[in-house]
mmCIF file of C-alpha atoms in Angstrom:
data_model
loop_
_atom_site.group_PDB
_atom_site.id
_atom_site.type_symbol
_atom_site.label_atom_id
_atom_site.label_comp_id
_atom_site.label_asym_id
_atom_site.label_seq_id
_atom_site.Cartn_x
_atom_site.Cartn_y
_atom_site.Cartn_z
ATOM 1 C CA MET A 16 -8.016 -27.454 11.190
ATOM 2 C CA SER A 17 -9.828 -30.178 9.245
ATOM 3 C CA ARG A 18 -7.946 -33.278 8.107
ATOM 4 C CA PHE A 19 -8.747 -32.233 4.529
ATOM 5 C CA ALA A 20 -8.777 -28.999 2.539
ATOM 6 C CA VAL A 21 -10.838 -28.205 -0.553
ATOM 7 C CA MET A 22 -9.534 -25.697 -3.080
ATOM 8 C CA THR A 23 -10.762 -24.309 -6.363
ATOM 9 C CA ASP A 24 -10.172 -21.139 -8.359
ATOM 10 C CA SER A 25 -12.261 -18.056 -8.939
ATOM 11 C CA THR A 26 -13.712 -19.211 -12.255
ATOM 12 C CA CYS A 27 -15.970 -21.426 -10.091
ATOM 13 C CA ASP A 28 -18.296 -18.426 -9.530
ATOM 14 C CA LEU A 29 -19.332 -19.734 -6.109
ATOM 15 C CA PRO A 30 -20.918 -17.058 -3.919
ATOM 16 C CA ASP A 31 -18.665 -16.162 -0.992
ATOM 17 C CA GLU A 32 -21.185 -17.289 1.614
ATOM 18 C CA LEU A 33 -21.579 -20.737 0.052
ATOM 19 C CA ALA A 34 -17.808 -21.198 -0.214
ATOM 20 C CA GLN A 35 -17.284 -20.083 3.381
ATOM 21 C CA ASN A 36 -20.041 -22.347 4.708
ATOM 22 C CA HIS A 37 -18.196 -25.364 3.309
ATOM 23 C CA HIS A 38 -14.659 -24.076 3.962
ATOM 24 C CA ILE A 39 -13.768 -23.981 0.269
ATOM 25 C CA ASP A 40 -10.536 -22.108 -0.408
ATOM 26 C CA ILE A 41 -10.700 -20.037 -3.607
ATOM 27 C CA LEU A 42 -7.555 -18.844 -5.381
ATOM 28 C CA CYS A 43 -8.227 -15.742 -7.440
ATOM 29 C CA PHE A 44 -7.264 -14.843 -10.979
ATOM 30 C CA LYS A 45 -5.620 -11.539 -11.844
ATOM 31 C CA ILE A 46 -7.317 -9.343 -14.441
ATOM 32 C CA ALA A 47 -5.883 -6.407 -16.390
ATOM 33 C CA LEU A 48 -8.128 -3.779 -17.982
ATOM 34 C CA ASP A 49 -7.122 -0.474 -19.566
ATOM 35 C CA GLY A 50 -3.630 -0.647 -18.100
ATOM 36 C CA GLU A 51 -4.711 -1.406 -14.527
ATOM 37 C CA GLY A 52 -4.259 -4.699 -12.674
ATOM 38 C CA TYR A 53 -6.932 -6.186 -10.423
ATOM 39 C CA THR A 54 -7.657 -9.335 -8.434
ATOM 40 C CA GLU A 55 -11.012 -11.015 -8.963
ATOM 41 C CA ARG A 56 -13.302 -11.224 -5.909
ATOM 42 C CA VAL A 57 -11.037 -8.741 -4.109
ATOM 43 C CA ASP A 58 -11.029 -5.449 -6.003
ATOM 44 C CA PHE A 59 -14.617 -5.408 -7.270
ATOM 45 C CA THR A 60 -17.860 -7.337 -7.490
ATOM 46 C CA PRO A 61 -18.967 -8.940 -10.774
ATOM 47 C CA GLU A 62 -21.619 -6.241 -11.126
ATOM 48 C CA GLN A 63 -18.980 -3.526 -10.801
ATOM 49 C CA PHE A 64 -16.755 -5.314 -13.306
ATOM 50 C CA CYS A 65 -19.633 -5.497 -15.810
ATOM 51 C CA GLU A 66 -19.955 -1.730 -15.669
ATOM 52 C CA MET A 67 -16.207 -1.367 -16.109
ATOM 53 C CA LEU A 68 -16.354 -3.597 -19.199
ATOM 54 C CA ARG A 69 -19.104 -1.482 -20.740
ATOM 55 C CA ASN A 70 -17.041 1.666 -20.293
ATOM 56 C CA ALA A 71 -13.620 0.194 -21.082
ATOM 57 C CA LYS A 72 -11.545 1.387 -24.004
ATOM 58 C CA GLY A 73 -9.743 -1.931 -24.351
ATOM 59 C CA LEU A 74 -10.420 -5.589 -23.628
ATOM 60 C CA PRO A 75 -9.610 -7.461 -20.411
ATOM 61 C CA THR A 76 -6.895 -10.077 -20.041
ATOM 62 C CA THR A 77 -6.541 -12.685 -17.309
ATOM 63 C CA SER A 78 -3.428 -14.243 -15.786
ATOM 64 C CA GLN A 79 -3.283 -17.839 -14.597
ATOM 65 C CA ILE A 80 -2.674 -18.717 -10.970
ATOM 66 C CA THR A 81 1.025 -19.443 -10.602
ATOM 67 C CA GLN A 82 2.974 -22.456 -9.401
ATOM 68 C CA PHE A 83 4.377 -20.301 -6.585
ATOM 69 C CA GLU A 84 0.887 -19.431 -5.316
ATOM 70 C CA PHE A 85 -0.071 -23.115 -5.203
ATOM 71 C CA PHE A 86 3.199 -24.108 -3.569
ATOM 72 C CA GLU A 87 2.745 -21.524 -0.814
ATOM 73 C CA ARG A 88 -0.790 -22.763 -0.157
ATOM 74 C CA PHE A 89 0.322 -26.398 -0.021
ATOM 75 C CA GLU A 90 3.047 -25.528 2.478
ATOM 76 C CA GLU A 91 0.536 -23.660 4.640
ATOM 77 C CA TYR A 92 -1.826 -26.630 4.668
ATOM 78 C CA ASP A 93 1.039 -28.906 5.663
ATOM 79 C CA ARG A 94 1.944 -26.618 8.568
ATOM 80 C CA GLN A 95 -1.672 -26.759 9.698
ATOM 81 C CA GLY A 96 -1.677 -30.545 9.746
ATOM 82 C CA VAL A 97 -3.914 -31.118 6.737
ATOM 83 C CA GLU A 98 -3.739 -34.728 5.582
ATOM 84 C CA GLU A 99 -5.432 -34.473 2.174
ATOM 85 C CA VAL A 100 -5.814 -31.559 -0.257
ATOM 86 C CA LEU A 101 -8.355 -31.546 -3.071
ATOM 87 C CA TYR A 102 -7.923 -28.932 -5.788
ATOM 88 C CA VAL A 103 -10.525 -28.663 -8.568
ATOM 89 C CA SER A 104 -9.302 -26.537 -11.443
ATOM 90 C CA ILE A 105 -10.638 -24.483 -14.301
ATOM 91 C CA ASN A 106 -10.664 -26.375 -17.618
ATOM 92 C CA ALA A 107 -7.034 -27.344 -18.194
ATOM 93 C CA GLY A 108 -7.401 -26.854 -21.929
ATOM 94 C CA GLY A 109 -8.210 -23.177 -21.470
ATOM 95 C CA SER A 110 -5.695 -22.222 -18.796
ATOM 96 C CA GLY A 111 -2.246 -23.221 -17.568
ATOM 97 C CA THR A 112 -3.537 -23.101 -13.983
ATOM 98 C CA ASN A 113 -4.089 -26.853 -13.759
ATOM 99 C CA ALA A 114 -0.527 -27.499 -14.964
ATOM 100 C CA ALA A 115 0.790 -24.979 -12.424
ATOM 101 C CA ALA A 116 -0.989 -26.877 -9.637
ATOM 102 C CA HIS A 117 0.558 -30.184 -10.754
ATOM 103 C CA ALA A 118 4.015 -28.592 -10.904
ATOM 104 C CA ALA A 119 3.542 -27.129 -7.427
ATOM 105 C CA ALA A 120 2.426 -30.491 -6.034
ATOM 106 C CA GLU A 121 5.521 -32.139 -7.495
ATOM 107 C CA GLN A 122 7.719 -29.386 -6.077
ATOM 108 C CA PHE A 123 6.078 -29.724 -2.658
ATOM 109 C CA HIS A 124 6.761 -33.460 -2.465
ATOM 110 C CA GLU A 125 10.359 -32.960 -3.612
ATOM 111 C CA GLU A 126 11.030 -30.286 -0.984
ATOM 112 C CA HIS A 127 9.026 -31.979 1.795
ATOM 113 C CA PRO A 128 9.780 -35.697 1.371
ATOM 114 C CA ASN A 129 8.738 -36.450 4.961
ATOM 115 C CA SER A 130 5.301 -34.889 4.630
ATOM 116 C CA ALA A 131 2.421 -37.372 4.591
ATOM 117 C CA MET A 132 0.011 -34.844 3.055
ATOM 118 C CA ARG A 133 -1.598 -36.111 -0.145
ATOM 119 C CA ILE A 134 -2.631 -33.756 -2.957
ATOM 120 C CA PHE A 135 -5.433 -34.599 -5.397
ATOM 121 C CA ILE A 136 -5.930 -32.442 -8.501
ATOM 122 C CA VAL A 137 -9.084 -32.718 -10.621
ATOM 123 C CA ASP A 138 -9.622 -31.016 -13.970
ATOM 124 C CA SER A 139 -13.226 -29.811 -14.075
ATOM 125 C CA HIS A 140 -13.118 -29.412 -17.882
ATOM 126 C CA ALA A 141 -15.506 -26.548 -17.122
ATOM 127 C CA TYR A 142 -16.066 -22.989 -15.977
ATOM 128 C CA SER A 143 -18.429 -21.081 -13.718
ATOM 129 C CA MET A 144 -20.991 -23.006 -11.650
ATOM 130 C CA ALA A 145 -20.453 -26.047 -13.893
ATOM 131 C CA GLN A 146 -17.095 -26.114 -12.138
ATOM 132 C CA GLY A 147 -18.249 -24.797 -8.772
ATOM 133 C CA ALA A 148 -21.422 -26.721 -7.894
ATOM 134 C CA PRO A 149 -19.701 -30.143 -7.824
ATOM 135 C CA VAL A 150 -16.973 -28.674 -5.600
ATOM 136 C CA VAL A 151 -19.642 -27.860 -3.012
ATOM 137 C CA GLU A 152 -20.990 -31.393 -3.233
ATOM 138 C CA ALA A 153 -17.457 -32.767 -2.892
ATOM 139 C CA ALA A 154 -16.914 -30.699 0.254
ATOM 140 C CA LYS A 155 -20.203 -31.985 1.701
ATOM 141 C CA ARG A 156 -19.197 -35.572 1.014
ATOM 142 C CA LEU A 157 -15.816 -35.114 2.642
ATOM 143 C CA GLU A 158 -17.471 -33.462 5.647
ATOM 144 C CA ALA A 159 -19.698 -36.545 5.932
ATOM 145 C CA GLY A 160 -16.627 -38.789 6.033
ATOM 146 C CA GLU A 161 -16.572 -40.115 2.481
ATOM 147 C CA PRO A 162 -13.069 -41.236 1.407
ATOM 148 C CA MET A 163 -11.173 -38.835 -0.844
ATOM 149 C CA GLU A 164 -10.756 -41.404 -3.633
ATOM 150 C CA LYS A 165 -14.523 -41.888 -3.791
ATOM 151 C CA VAL A 166 -15.089 -38.128 -3.899
ATOM 152 C CA VAL A 167 -12.588 -37.771 -6.743
ATOM 153 C CA ALA A 168 -14.421 -40.526 -8.640
ATOM 154 C CA TYR A 169 -17.692 -38.625 -8.134
ATOM 155 C CA LEU A 170 -16.115 -35.457 -9.533
ATOM 156 C CA GLU A 171 -14.706 -37.190 -12.589
ATOM 157 C CA ASP A 172 -18.129 -38.692 -13.294
ATOM 158 C CA ILE A 173 -20.187 -35.524 -12.843
ATOM 159 C CA TYR A 174 -17.800 -33.385 -14.887
ATOM 160 C CA ALA A 175 -18.358 -35.808 -17.783
ATOM 161 C CA ARG A 176 -22.099 -35.044 -17.531
ATOM 162 C CA ILE A 177 -22.430 -31.322 -16.863
ATOM 163 C CA GLU A 178 -23.149 -29.124 -19.885
ATOM 164 C CA ILE A 179 -23.190 -25.375 -20.525
ATOM 165 C CA VAL A 180 -25.281 -23.506 -23.083
ATOM 166 C CA LEU A 181 -24.218 -19.882 -23.468
ATOM 167 C CA THR A 182 -25.202 -16.802 -25.438
ATOM 168 C CA ALA A 183 -23.842 -13.274 -25.619
ATOM 169 C CA TYR A 184 -26.063 -10.303 -26.432
ATOM 170 C CA THR A 185 -23.081 -8.153 -27.395
ATOM 171 C CA LEU A 186 -20.054 -9.668 -29.089
ATOM 172 C CA LYS A 187 -17.198 -7.215 -28.582
ATOM 173 C CA VAL A 188 -15.483 -9.199 -25.829
ATOM 174 C CA ILE A 189 -16.361 -12.712 -26.957
ATOM 175 C CA ARG A 190 -14.839 -11.873 -30.345
ATOM 176 C CA LYS A 191 -11.460 -11.587 -28.575
ATOM 177 C CA SER A 192 -11.635 -15.251 -27.574
ATOM 178 C CA GLY A 193 -11.811 -16.290 -31.218
ATOM 179 C CA ARG A 194 -15.158 -18.010 -30.732
ATOM 180 C CA VAL A 195 -16.627 -15.717 -33.385
ATOM 181 C CA SER A 196 -14.775 -13.819 -36.089
ATOM 182 C CA ALA A 197 -14.466 -10.047 -36.039
ATOM 183 C CA ALA A 198 -16.649 -9.747 -39.115
ATOM 184 C CA ALA A 199 -19.323 -12.052 -37.684
ATOM 185 C CA ALA A 200 -19.279 -10.169 -34.379
ATOM 186 C CA ILE A 201 -19.784 -6.791 -36.053
ATOM 187 C CA ALA A 202 -22.545 -8.151 -38.283
ATOM 188 C CA GLY A 203 -24.166 -9.881 -35.335
ATOM 189 C CA ASP A 204 -24.275 -6.726 -33.254
ATOM 190 C CA LEU A 205 -25.680 -4.707 -36.143
ATOM 191 C CA LEU A 206 -28.355 -7.257 -37.079
ATOM 192 C CA GLY A 207 -29.227 -8.472 -33.578
ATOM 193 C CA ILE A 208 -27.942 -11.994 -34.272
ATOM 194 C CA HIS A 209 -26.836 -13.921 -31.192
ATOM 195 C CA PRO A 210 -24.722 -17.083 -31.316
ATOM 196 C CA ILE A 211 -25.586 -19.959 -29.017
ATOM 197 C CA PHE A 212 -22.586 -21.931 -27.824
ATOM 198 C CA THR A 213 -22.219 -25.259 -26.128
ATOM 199 C CA LEU A 214 -19.234 -25.424 -23.795
ATOM 200 C CA ASN A 215 -18.687 -29.068 -22.878
ATOM 201 C CA ASP A 216 -15.392 -30.633 -21.827
ATOM 202 C CA GLY A 217 -13.861 -27.193 -22.315
ATOM 203 C CA VAL A 218 -14.669 -27.173 -26.036
ATOM 204 C CA SER A 219 -16.648 -24.187 -27.330
ATOM 205 C CA GLN A 220 -18.889 -24.753 -30.347
ATOM 206 C CA VAL A 221 -21.383 -22.423 -32.015
ATOM 207 C CA VAL A 222 -24.488 -24.555 -32.535
ATOM 208 C CA LYS A 223 -27.034 -21.911 -33.565
ATOM 209 C CA LYS A 224 -27.280 -18.295 -34.614
ATOM 210 C CA ILE A 225 -30.544 -16.680 -33.590
ATOM 211 C CA ARG A 226 -31.919 -13.274 -34.506
ATOM 212 C CA GLY A 227 -33.758 -11.362 -31.797
ATOM 213 C CA ASP A 228 -33.579 -11.323 -28.013
ATOM 214 C CA ARG A 229 -36.839 -13.190 -27.438
ATOM 215 C CA ALA A 230 -35.967 -15.856 -29.986
ATOM 216 C CA VAL A 231 -32.570 -16.544 -28.435
ATOM 217 C CA LEU A 232 -34.171 -16.888 -24.998
ATOM 218 C CA THR A 233 -36.586 -19.495 -26.343
ATOM 219 C CA ALA A 234 -33.835 -21.347 -28.219
ATOM 220 C CA MET A 235 -31.589 -21.452 -25.127
ATOM 221 C CA VAL A 236 -34.320 -22.882 -22.918
ATOM 222 C CA ASP A 237 -35.463 -25.381 -25.557
ATOM 223 C CA MET A 238 -31.905 -26.631 -25.983
ATOM 224 C CA MET A 239 -31.447 -27.161 -22.256
ATOM 225 C CA LYS A 240 -34.777 -28.959 -21.955
ATOM 226 C CA SER A 241 -33.958 -31.286 -24.864
ATOM 227 C CA ARG A 242 -30.545 -32.237 -23.465
ATOM 228 C CA MET A 243 -30.900 -32.303 -19.678
ATOM 229 C CA VAL A 244 -31.551 -35.372 -17.539
ATOM 230 C CA ALA A 245 -35.193 -35.189 -16.450
ATOM 231 C CA GLY A 246 -35.592 -33.966 -12.891
ATOM 232 C CA SER A 247 -31.955 -32.966 -12.460
ATOM 233 C CA PRO A 248 -30.948 -29.575 -11.027
ATOM 234 C CA TYR A 249 -29.937 -26.657 -13.206
ATOM 235 C CA TYR A 250 -28.500 -23.166 -12.775
ATOM 236 C CA ILE A 251 -28.923 -19.856 -14.580
ATOM 237 C CA ALA A 252 -25.825 -17.676 -14.968
ATOM 238 C CA VAL A 253 -26.292 -14.017 -15.878
ATOM 239 C CA SER A 254 -23.860 -11.194 -16.434
ATOM 240 C CA ASP A 255 -26.525 -8.708 -15.369
ATOM 241 C CA ARG A 256 -29.514 -9.208 -13.083
ATOM 242 C CA LYS A 257 -31.737 -7.668 -15.766
ATOM 243 C CA TYR A 258 -31.771 -11.092 -17.481
ATOM 244 C CA ALA A 259 -32.658 -13.060 -14.348
ATOM 245 C CA GLU A 260 -36.443 -12.755 -14.257
ATOM 246 C CA GLU A 261 -37.201 -13.603 -17.887
ATOM 247 C CA TYR A 262 -34.849 -16.593 -17.944
ATOM 248 C CA THR A 263 -36.143 -17.901 -14.623
ATOM 249 C CA ARG A 264 -39.725 -17.652 -15.834
ATOM 250 C CA ALA A 265 -39.004 -19.266 -19.204
ATOM 251 C CA CYS A 266 -36.937 -22.102 -17.717
ATOM 252 C CA THR A 267 -39.476 -22.821 -15.003
ATOM 253 C CA GLU A 268 -42.337 -22.974 -17.511
ATOM 254 C CA LYS A 269 -40.406 -25.241 -19.880
ATOM 255 C CA VAL A 270 -38.731 -27.564 -17.383
ATOM 256 C CA GLY A 271 -41.517 -27.638 -14.808
ATOM 257 C CA TYR A 272 -39.462 -26.456 -11.836
ATOM 258 C CA GLY A 273 -37.145 -23.592 -10.999
ATOM 259 C CA PRO A 274 -33.342 -23.388 -10.977
ATOM 260 C CA VAL A 275 -31.240 -24.179 -7.937
ATOM 261 C CA SER A 276 -30.001 -20.620 -8.178
ATOM 262 C CA VAL A 277 -29.579 -17.646 -10.453
ATOM 263 C CA PHE A 278 -26.098 -16.240 -10.014
ATOM 264 C CA VAL A 279 -23.923 -13.535 -11.510
ATOM 265 C CA LEU A 280 -21.024 -14.651 -13.677
ATOM 266 C CA GLY A 281 -17.641 -13.931 -12.144
ATOM 267 C CA CYS A 282 -15.059 -11.527 -13.496
ATOM 268 C CA ALA A 283 -12.706 -14.099 -15.046
ATOM 269 C CA VAL A 284 -15.607 -15.594 -16.999
ATOM 270 C CA LEU A 285 -16.955 -12.159 -17.951
ATOM 271 C CA SER A 286 -13.505 -11.324 -19.342
ATOM 272 C CA ASN A 287 -14.238 -13.875 -22.071
ATOM 273 C CA THR A 288 -17.995 -13.463 -22.533
ATOM 274 C CA GLY A 289 -18.524 -9.729 -22.087
ATOM 275 C CA PRO A 290 -21.026 -7.832 -19.954
ATOM 276 C CA ASP A 291 -24.188 -9.163 -21.635
ATOM 277 C CA ALA A 292 -24.110 -12.944 -21.434
ATOM 278 C CA VAL A 293 -26.373 -15.688 -20.111
ATOM 279 C CA GLY A 294 -25.540 -19.337 -19.481
ATOM 280 C CA LEU A 295 -27.623 -22.369 -18.574
ATOM 281 C CA ILE A 296 -25.842 -25.135 -16.660
ATOM 282 C CA TYR A 297 -27.392 -28.567 -16.309
ATOM 283 C CA GLU A 298 -26.714 -32.301 -16.230
ATOM 284 C CA GLY A 299 -26.792 -34.124 -19.553
ATOM 285 C CA GLN A 300 -25.876 -37.652 -20.602
ATOM 286 C CA LYS A 301 -22.407 -38.908 -19.725
ATOM 287 C CA ARG A 302 -19.814 -38.200 -22.412
ATOM 288 C CA GLU A 303 -16.888 -40.463 -23.229
ATOM 289 C CA ARG A 304 -13.525 -38.712 -23.148
#
């Protein structure tokens, strides 16, 4: 067992192979849909969940990861001789999961006063690969021998830079989040109007409303290009692979190089965006918090 352990949660949207290659432990959210309970990354793939959303009678709900789940994991690490645990959480403002991790860490130290294991908890202020990509980099740095405190400082810096631009082509599910009103969602679907959101530091803001699929694609790419640090990596998140080719082509033409990856949004994220969403994730200028 390594002297350190790296944890995150399933809103990170990291592909299984990438997480396994860097020994990243992912705790999974529970999702309920049409009266049935599921576990993300266990009971279905994101593609399967998208199809379920399209055919669902109701809307999905997610449950935060509990203090008990974190406490059990911390105890297991301690038994294995882990010296340092790094947990990077979903945006704390949008989920109680971060608070549950802090409570579990406090409980662990109270019940195991002789343990020397240290627990570091970082709020990503983000979702999806905006959360997940820096976790991979953190794991690489720890593998290379970088001190944990320096890795935590890197994470706090990069999470103050990463930005998300998001659109939804159908608004039924995203309406549930309160990001658009019911009336606006119905009108948008009828008229083909798509909102463009920024999602920075966990705060969602509608910045544009665009009519037409081609126009929203152009507006999304233009916004990323105008805000991103020149030459920095970016990612394309899609709910459905049908969006992958056109966004990859448009981004590559505008930015001058291709994305690091095009990946499918995970189920916890899809529960808030719906089955027809696209996000662009990139590095912008550092924000003051």
